[in-house]
Tab-separated table of C-alpha atoms and ligand atoms in Angstrom:
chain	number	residue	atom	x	y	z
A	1	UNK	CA	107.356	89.003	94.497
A	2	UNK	CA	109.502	90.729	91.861
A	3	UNK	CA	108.575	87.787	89.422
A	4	UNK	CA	105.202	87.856	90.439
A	5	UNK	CA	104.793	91.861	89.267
A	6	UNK	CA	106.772	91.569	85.990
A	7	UNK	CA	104.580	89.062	85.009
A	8	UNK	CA	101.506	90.372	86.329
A	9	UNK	CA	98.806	91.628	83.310
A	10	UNK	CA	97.831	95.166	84.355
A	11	UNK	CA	96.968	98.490	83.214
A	12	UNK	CA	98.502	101.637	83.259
A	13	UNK	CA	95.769	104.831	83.615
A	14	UNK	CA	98.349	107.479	84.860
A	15	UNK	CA	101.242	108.401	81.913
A	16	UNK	CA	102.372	111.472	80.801
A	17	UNK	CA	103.599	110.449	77.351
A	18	UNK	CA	106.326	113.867	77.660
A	19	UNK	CA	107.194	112.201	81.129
A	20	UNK	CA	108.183	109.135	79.858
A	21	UNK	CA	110.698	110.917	77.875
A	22	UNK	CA	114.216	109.107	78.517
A	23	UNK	CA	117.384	110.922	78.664
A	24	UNK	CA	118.674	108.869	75.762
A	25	UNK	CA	116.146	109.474	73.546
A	26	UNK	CA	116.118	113.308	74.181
A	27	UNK	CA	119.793	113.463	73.638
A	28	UNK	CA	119.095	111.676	70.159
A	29	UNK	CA	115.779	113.818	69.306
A	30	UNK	CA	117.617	116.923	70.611
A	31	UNK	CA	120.763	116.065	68.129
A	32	UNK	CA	118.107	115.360	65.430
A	33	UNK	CA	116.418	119.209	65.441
A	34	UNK	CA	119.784	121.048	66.371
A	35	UNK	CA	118.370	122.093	69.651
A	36	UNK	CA	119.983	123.103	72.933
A	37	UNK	CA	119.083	121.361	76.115
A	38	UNK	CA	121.073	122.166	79.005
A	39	UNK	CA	122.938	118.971	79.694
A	40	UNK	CA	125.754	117.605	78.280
A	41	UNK	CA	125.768	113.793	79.995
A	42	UNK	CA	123.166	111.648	81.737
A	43	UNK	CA	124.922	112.083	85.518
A	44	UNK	CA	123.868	116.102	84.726
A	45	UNK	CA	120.075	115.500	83.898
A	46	UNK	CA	120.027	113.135	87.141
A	47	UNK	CA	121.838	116.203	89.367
A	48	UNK	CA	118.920	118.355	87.928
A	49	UNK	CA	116.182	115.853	88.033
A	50	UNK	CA	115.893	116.530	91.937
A	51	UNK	CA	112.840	118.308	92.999
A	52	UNK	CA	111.410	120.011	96.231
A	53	UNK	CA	107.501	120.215	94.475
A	54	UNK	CA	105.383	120.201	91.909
A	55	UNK	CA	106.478	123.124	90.346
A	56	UNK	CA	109.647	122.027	90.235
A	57	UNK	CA	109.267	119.402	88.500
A	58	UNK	CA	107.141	121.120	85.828
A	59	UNK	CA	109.477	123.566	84.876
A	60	UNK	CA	112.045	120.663	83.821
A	61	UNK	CA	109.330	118.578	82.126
A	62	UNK	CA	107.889	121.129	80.017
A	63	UNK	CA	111.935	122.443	78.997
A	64	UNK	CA	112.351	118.860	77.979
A	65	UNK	CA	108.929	118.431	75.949
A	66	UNK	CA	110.624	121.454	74.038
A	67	UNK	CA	112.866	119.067	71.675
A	68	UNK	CA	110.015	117.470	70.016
A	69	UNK	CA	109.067	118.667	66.807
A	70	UNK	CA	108.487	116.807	64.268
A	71	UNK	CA	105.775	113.852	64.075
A	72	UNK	CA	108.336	111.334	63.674
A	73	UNK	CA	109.260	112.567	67.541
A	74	UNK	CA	106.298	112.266	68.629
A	75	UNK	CA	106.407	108.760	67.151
A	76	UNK	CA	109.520	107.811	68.629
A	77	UNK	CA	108.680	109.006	72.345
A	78	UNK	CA	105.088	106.963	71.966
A	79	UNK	CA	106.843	104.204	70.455
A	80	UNK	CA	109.959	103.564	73.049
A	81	UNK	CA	106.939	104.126	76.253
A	82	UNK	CA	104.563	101.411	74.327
A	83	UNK	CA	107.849	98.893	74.222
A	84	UNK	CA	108.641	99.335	77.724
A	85	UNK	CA	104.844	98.682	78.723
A	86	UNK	CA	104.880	95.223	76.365
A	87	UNK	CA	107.567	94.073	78.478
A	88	UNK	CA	105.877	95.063	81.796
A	89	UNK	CA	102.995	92.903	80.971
A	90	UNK	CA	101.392	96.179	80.479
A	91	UNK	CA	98.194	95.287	78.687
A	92	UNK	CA	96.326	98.558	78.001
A	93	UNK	CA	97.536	102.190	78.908
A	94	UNK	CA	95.913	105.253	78.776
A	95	UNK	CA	98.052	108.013	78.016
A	96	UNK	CA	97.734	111.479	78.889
A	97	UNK	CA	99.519	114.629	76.765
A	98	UNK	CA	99.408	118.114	76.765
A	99	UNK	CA	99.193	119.869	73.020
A	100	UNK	CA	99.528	123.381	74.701
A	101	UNK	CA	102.999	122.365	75.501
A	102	UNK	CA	103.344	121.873	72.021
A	103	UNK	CA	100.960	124.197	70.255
A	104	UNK	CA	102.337	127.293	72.087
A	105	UNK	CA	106.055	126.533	70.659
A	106	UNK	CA	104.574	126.739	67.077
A	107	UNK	CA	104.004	122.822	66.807
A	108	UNK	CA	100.316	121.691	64.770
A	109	UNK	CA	97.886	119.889	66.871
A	110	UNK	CA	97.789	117.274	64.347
A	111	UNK	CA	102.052	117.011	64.319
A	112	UNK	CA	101.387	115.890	67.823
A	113	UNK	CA	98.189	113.787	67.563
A	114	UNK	CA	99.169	111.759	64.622
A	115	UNK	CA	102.551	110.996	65.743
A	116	UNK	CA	101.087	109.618	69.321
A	117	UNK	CA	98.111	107.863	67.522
A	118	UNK	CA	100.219	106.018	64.917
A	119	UNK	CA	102.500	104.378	67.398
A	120	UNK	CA	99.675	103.725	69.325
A	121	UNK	CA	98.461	101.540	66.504
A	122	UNK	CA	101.886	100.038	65.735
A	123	UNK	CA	101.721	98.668	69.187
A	124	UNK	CA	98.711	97.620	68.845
A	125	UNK	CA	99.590	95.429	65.746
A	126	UNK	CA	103.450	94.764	66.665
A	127	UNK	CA	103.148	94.147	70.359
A	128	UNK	CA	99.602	93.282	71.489
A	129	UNK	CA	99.531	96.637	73.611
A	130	UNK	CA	96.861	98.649	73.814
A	131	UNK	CA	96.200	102.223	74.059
A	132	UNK	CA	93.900	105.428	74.118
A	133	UNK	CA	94.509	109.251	74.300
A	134	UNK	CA	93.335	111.338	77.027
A	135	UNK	CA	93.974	115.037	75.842
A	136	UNK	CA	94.954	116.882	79.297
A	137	UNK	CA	94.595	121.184	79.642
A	138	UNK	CA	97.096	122.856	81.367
A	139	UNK	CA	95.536	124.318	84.288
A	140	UNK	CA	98.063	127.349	85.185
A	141	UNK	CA	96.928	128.279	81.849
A	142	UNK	CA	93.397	130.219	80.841
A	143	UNK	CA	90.129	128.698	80.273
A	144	UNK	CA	89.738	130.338	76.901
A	145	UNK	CA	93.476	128.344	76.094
A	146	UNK	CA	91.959	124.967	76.684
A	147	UNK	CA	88.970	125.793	74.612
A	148	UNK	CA	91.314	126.862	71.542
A	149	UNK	CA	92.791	123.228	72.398
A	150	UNK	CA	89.426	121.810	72.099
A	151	UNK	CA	88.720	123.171	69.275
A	152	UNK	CA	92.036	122.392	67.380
A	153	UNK	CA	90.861	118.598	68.517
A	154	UNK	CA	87.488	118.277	67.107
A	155	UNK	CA	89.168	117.009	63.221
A	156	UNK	CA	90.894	114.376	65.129
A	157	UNK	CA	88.265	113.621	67.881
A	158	UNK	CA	88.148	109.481	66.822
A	159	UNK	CA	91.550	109.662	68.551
A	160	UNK	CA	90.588	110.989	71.351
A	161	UNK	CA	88.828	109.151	74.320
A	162	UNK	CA	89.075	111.625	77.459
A	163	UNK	CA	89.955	114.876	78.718
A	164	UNK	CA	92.939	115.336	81.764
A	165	UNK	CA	93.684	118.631	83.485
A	166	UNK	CA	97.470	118.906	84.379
A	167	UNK	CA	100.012	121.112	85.546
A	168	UNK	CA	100.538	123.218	88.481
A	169	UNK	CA	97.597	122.578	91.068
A	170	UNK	CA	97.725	124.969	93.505
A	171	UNK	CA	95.911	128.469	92.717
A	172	UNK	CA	94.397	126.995	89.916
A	173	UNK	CA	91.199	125.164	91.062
A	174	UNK	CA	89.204	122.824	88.669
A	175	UNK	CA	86.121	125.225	88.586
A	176	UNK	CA	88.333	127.707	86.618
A	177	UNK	CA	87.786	124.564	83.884
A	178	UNK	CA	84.017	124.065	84.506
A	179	UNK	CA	82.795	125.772	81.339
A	180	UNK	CA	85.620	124.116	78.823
A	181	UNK	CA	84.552	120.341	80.759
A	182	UNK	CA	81.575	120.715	79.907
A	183	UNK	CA	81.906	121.329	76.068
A	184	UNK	CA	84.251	118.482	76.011
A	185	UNK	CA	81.724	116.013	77.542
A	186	UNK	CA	79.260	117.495	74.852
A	187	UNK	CA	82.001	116.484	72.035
A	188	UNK	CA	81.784	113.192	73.994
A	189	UNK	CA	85.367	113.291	75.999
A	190	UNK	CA	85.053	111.699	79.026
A	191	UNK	CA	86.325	114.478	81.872
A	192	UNK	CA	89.314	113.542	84.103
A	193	UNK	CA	91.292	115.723	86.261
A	194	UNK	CA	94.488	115.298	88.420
A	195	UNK	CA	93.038	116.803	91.934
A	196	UNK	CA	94.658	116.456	95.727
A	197	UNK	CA	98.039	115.717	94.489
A	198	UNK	CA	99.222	119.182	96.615
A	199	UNK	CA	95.531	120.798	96.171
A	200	UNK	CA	93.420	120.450	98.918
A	201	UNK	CA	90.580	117.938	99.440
A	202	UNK	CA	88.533	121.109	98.044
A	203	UNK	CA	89.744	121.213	94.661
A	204	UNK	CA	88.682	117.029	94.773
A	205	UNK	CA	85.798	117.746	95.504
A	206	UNK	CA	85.271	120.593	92.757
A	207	UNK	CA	86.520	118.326	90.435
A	208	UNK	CA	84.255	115.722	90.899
A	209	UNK	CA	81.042	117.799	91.627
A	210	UNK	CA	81.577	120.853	89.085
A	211	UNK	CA	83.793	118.947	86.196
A	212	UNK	CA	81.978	115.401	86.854
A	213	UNK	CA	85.046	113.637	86.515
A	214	UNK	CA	84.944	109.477	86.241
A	215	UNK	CA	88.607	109.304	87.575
A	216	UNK	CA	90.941	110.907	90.151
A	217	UNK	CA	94.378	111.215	89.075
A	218	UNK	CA	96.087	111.336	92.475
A	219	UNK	CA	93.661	112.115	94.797
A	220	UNK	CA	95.913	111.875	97.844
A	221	UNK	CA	94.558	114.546	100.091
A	222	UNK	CA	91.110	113.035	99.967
A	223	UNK	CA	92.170	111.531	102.961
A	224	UNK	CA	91.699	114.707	104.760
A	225	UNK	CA	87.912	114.728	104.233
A	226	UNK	CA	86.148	111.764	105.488
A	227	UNK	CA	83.331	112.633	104.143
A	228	UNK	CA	84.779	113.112	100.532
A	229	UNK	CA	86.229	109.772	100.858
A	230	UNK	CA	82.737	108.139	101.292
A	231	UNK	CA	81.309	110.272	98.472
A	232	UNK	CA	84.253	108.728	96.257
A	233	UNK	CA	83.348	105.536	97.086
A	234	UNK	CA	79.184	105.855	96.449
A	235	UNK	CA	80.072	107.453	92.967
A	236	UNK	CA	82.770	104.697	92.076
A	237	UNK	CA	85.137	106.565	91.507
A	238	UNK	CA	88.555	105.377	91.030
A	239	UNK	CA	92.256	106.655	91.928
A	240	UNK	CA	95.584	106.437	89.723
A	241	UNK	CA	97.800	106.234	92.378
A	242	UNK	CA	101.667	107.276	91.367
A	243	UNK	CA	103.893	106.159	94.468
A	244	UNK	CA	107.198	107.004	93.200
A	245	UNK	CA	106.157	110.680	91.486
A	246	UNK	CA	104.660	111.077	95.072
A	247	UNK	CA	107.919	110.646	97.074
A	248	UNK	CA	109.986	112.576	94.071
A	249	UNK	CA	107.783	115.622	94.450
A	250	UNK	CA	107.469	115.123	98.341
A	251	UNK	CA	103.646	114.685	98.313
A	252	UNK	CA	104.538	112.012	100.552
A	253	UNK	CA	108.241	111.772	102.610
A	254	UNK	CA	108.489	108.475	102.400
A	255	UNK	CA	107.208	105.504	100.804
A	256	UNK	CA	106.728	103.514	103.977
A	257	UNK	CA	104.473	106.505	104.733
A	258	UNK	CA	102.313	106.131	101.630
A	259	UNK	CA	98.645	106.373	102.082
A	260	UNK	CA	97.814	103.644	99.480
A	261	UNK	CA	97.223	100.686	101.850
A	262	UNK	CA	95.154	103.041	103.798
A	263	UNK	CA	93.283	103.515	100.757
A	264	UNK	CA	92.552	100.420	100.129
A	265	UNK	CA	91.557	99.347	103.332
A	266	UNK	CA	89.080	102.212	103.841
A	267	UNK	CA	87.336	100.945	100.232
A	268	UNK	CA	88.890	103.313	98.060
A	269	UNK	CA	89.651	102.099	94.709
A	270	UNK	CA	92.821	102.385	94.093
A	271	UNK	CA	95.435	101.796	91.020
A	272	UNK	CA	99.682	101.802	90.551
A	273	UNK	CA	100.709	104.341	88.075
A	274	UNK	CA	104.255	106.323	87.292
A	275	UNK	CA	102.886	109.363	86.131
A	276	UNK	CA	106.734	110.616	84.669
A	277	UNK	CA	108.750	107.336	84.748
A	278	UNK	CA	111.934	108.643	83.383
A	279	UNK	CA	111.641	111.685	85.673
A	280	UNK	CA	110.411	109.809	88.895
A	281	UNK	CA	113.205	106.890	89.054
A	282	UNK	CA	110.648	104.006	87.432
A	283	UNK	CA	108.276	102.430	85.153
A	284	UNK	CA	105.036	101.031	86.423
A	285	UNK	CA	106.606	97.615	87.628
A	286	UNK	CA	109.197	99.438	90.113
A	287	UNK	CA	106.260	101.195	91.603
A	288	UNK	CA	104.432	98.475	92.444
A	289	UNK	CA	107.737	96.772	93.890
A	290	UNK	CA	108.550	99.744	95.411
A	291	UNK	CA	105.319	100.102	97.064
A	292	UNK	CA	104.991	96.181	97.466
A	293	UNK	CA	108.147	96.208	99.635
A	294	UNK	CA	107.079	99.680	101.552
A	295	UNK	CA	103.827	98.506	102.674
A	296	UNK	CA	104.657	95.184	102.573
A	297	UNK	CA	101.852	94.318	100.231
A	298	UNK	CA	100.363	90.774	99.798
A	299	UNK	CA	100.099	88.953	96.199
A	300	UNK	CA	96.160	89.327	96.650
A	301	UNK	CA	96.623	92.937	96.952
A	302	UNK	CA	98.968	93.286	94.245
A	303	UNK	CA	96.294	91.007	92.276
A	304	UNK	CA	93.272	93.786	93.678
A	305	UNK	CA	95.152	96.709	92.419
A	306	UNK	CA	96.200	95.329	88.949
A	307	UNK	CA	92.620	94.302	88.790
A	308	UNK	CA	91.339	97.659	89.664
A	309	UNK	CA	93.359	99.275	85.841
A	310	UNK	CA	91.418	97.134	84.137
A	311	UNK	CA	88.066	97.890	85.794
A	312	UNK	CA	88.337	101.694	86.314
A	313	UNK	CA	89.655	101.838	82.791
A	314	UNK	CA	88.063	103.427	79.596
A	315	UNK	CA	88.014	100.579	77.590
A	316	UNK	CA	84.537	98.904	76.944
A	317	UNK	CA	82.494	96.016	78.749
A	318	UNK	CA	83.778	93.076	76.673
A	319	UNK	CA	87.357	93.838	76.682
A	320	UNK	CA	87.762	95.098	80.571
A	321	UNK	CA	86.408	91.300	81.232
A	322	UNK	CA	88.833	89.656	78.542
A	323	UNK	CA	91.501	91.242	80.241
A	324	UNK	CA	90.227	90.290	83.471
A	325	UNK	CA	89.979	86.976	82.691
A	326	UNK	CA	93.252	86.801	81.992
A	327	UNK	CA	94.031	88.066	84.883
A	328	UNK	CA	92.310	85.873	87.573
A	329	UNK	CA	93.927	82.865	85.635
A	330	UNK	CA	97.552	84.548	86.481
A	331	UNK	CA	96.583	84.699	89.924
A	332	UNK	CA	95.110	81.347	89.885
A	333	UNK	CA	98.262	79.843	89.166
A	334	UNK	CA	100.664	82.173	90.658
A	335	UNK	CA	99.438	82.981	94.433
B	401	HPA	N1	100.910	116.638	88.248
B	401	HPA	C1	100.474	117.661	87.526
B	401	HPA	N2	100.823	117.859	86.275
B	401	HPA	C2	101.651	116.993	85.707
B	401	HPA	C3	102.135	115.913	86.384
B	401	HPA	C4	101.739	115.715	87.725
B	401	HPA	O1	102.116	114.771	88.435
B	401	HPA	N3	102.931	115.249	85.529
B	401	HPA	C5	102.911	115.908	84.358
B	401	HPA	N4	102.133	116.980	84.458
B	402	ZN	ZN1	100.152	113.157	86.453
């Protein structure tokens, strides 16, 4: 099984490019700007990177996003994430960030952009991976924030494929972004939200009905409204599932508890995705093993959800069914 997922072609739709930021490599970045982070060896950083919620977690994430600076950092974080996805088989990934975590320390938009866009292309070129940008709002911050985001995007709006909303769910429902969605779809982002991670089926169902989003991120307590979960499935609409950020934040107690097989079985459509791998304990491939073993997953469902990324990604007609293609001949020859 562990063979069959390493070499499995798949997406990955769910990636915080500032949670994929590796102890090493903040150490070294940190060094770099002569700035202070509160650790002095990797055994401290794993004493603090236990977490009772959300919030939590957050407050760690955003302390560590604080040592990038420069666009060569921004470059180097892409750059070391894109590596680790060419030797996950990871195809295509779509990659969320936050500027506000950036733009309210004094950093330009286009310090961050550029850096993530041109090791986006490098990977393109140097290792076959591909990539787009999905430019996420913080939600525990104002409306009128994420439209000075928006409009600090436009320039650089060819880099740019989607809109996310991140950050600390509860108390801040996706409604409070319904007039800033909107103006993004009429730039031409395409809206995504994270919703029912620790919201409330409620704040799904605002996101897809007021912010018209084409993709949950989470979506875990649609399970709580039936109903919801049939209007998911007439719309289409797809979930990046993140098993191992799930069990770190306690969404879910444990794994063998996860509601993904339930998921799938009621017709959701469902997809593996670390969210923060170097804050959660994994990259993509150990959440599908680790949810492979929980649920004790079959090779056809394995093959289901790693054909799900490519479907429910952004990328267009042609090259979802190239990479498709090249999946169905993996599993073909590998069941
Ligand atoms: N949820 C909300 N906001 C986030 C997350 C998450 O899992 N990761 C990074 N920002
Ligand atoms: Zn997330």
């Amino acid at each position: 099984m562990k063979t069959f997922i390493a070499n499995l072609p798949k997406a990955e739709l769910h990636l915080h490019i500032e949670g994929s930021f590796e102890p090493e490599l903040m150490f070294k970045i940190a060094q770099r700007n002569q700035i202070k982070i509160p650790y002095n060896s990797v055994k401290e950083i794993e004493e603090a990177y236990k977490f009772n919620c959300l919030q939590d977690f957050l407050n760690i994430y955003y302390q560590g996003a604080g040592v990038l600076v420069t666009e060569q950092d921004f470059y180097d974080l892409t750059y070391s994430y894109l590596k680790k996805c060419a030797d996950q088989h990871v195809r295509h990934t779509e990659i969320m960030f936050d500027p506000q975590t950036h733009t309210d320390r004094g950093i330009a938009f286009e310090t961050v952009i550029n850096g993530i866009s041109k090791a986006c292309d490098d990977a393109k070129k140097n290792l076959g991976v591909s990539s787009l940008l999905i430019m996420s709002y913080l939600r525990h911050l104002s409306e009128e924030e994420a439209f000075k985001t928006l409009k600090q995007s436009l320039p650089f709006k060819a880099k740019i494929k989607a809109v996310g909303l991140d950050s600390s769910e509860k108390g801040n429902p996706p409604s409070k972004f319904k007039n800033v969605f909107e103006a993004s779809v009429k730039e031409g982002y395409i809206p995504l939200a994270h919703a029912g991670e620790e919201g409330a089926a409620a704040y799904v169902w605002e996101a897809i009905d007021i912010l018209g989003i084409k993709r949950i991120d989470h979506g875990n307590n649609s399970l709580q409204d039936e109903i919801l979960v049939q209007e998911i499935i007439n719309r289409d609409i797809a979930l990046t599932v993140c098993p191992l950020s799930n069990t770190a934040l306690q969404v879910v107690d444990d794994l063998k508890n996860h509601p993904l097989k339930k998921m799938m079985d009621l017709g959701l459509k469902v997809t593996v995705n670390s969210d923060d791998p170097a804050y959660f304990g994994g990259q993509v491939n150990k959440n599908y093993e680790a949810i492979q073993e929980a649920l004790n997953l079959s090779k056809y469902e394995l093959f289901q959800l790693a054909k799900n990324s490519f479907q429910y990604s952004l990328l267009e007609e042609n090259k979802k069914q190239w990479y498709l293609n090249e999946l169905e001949v993996y599993y073909n020859n590998n069941k």
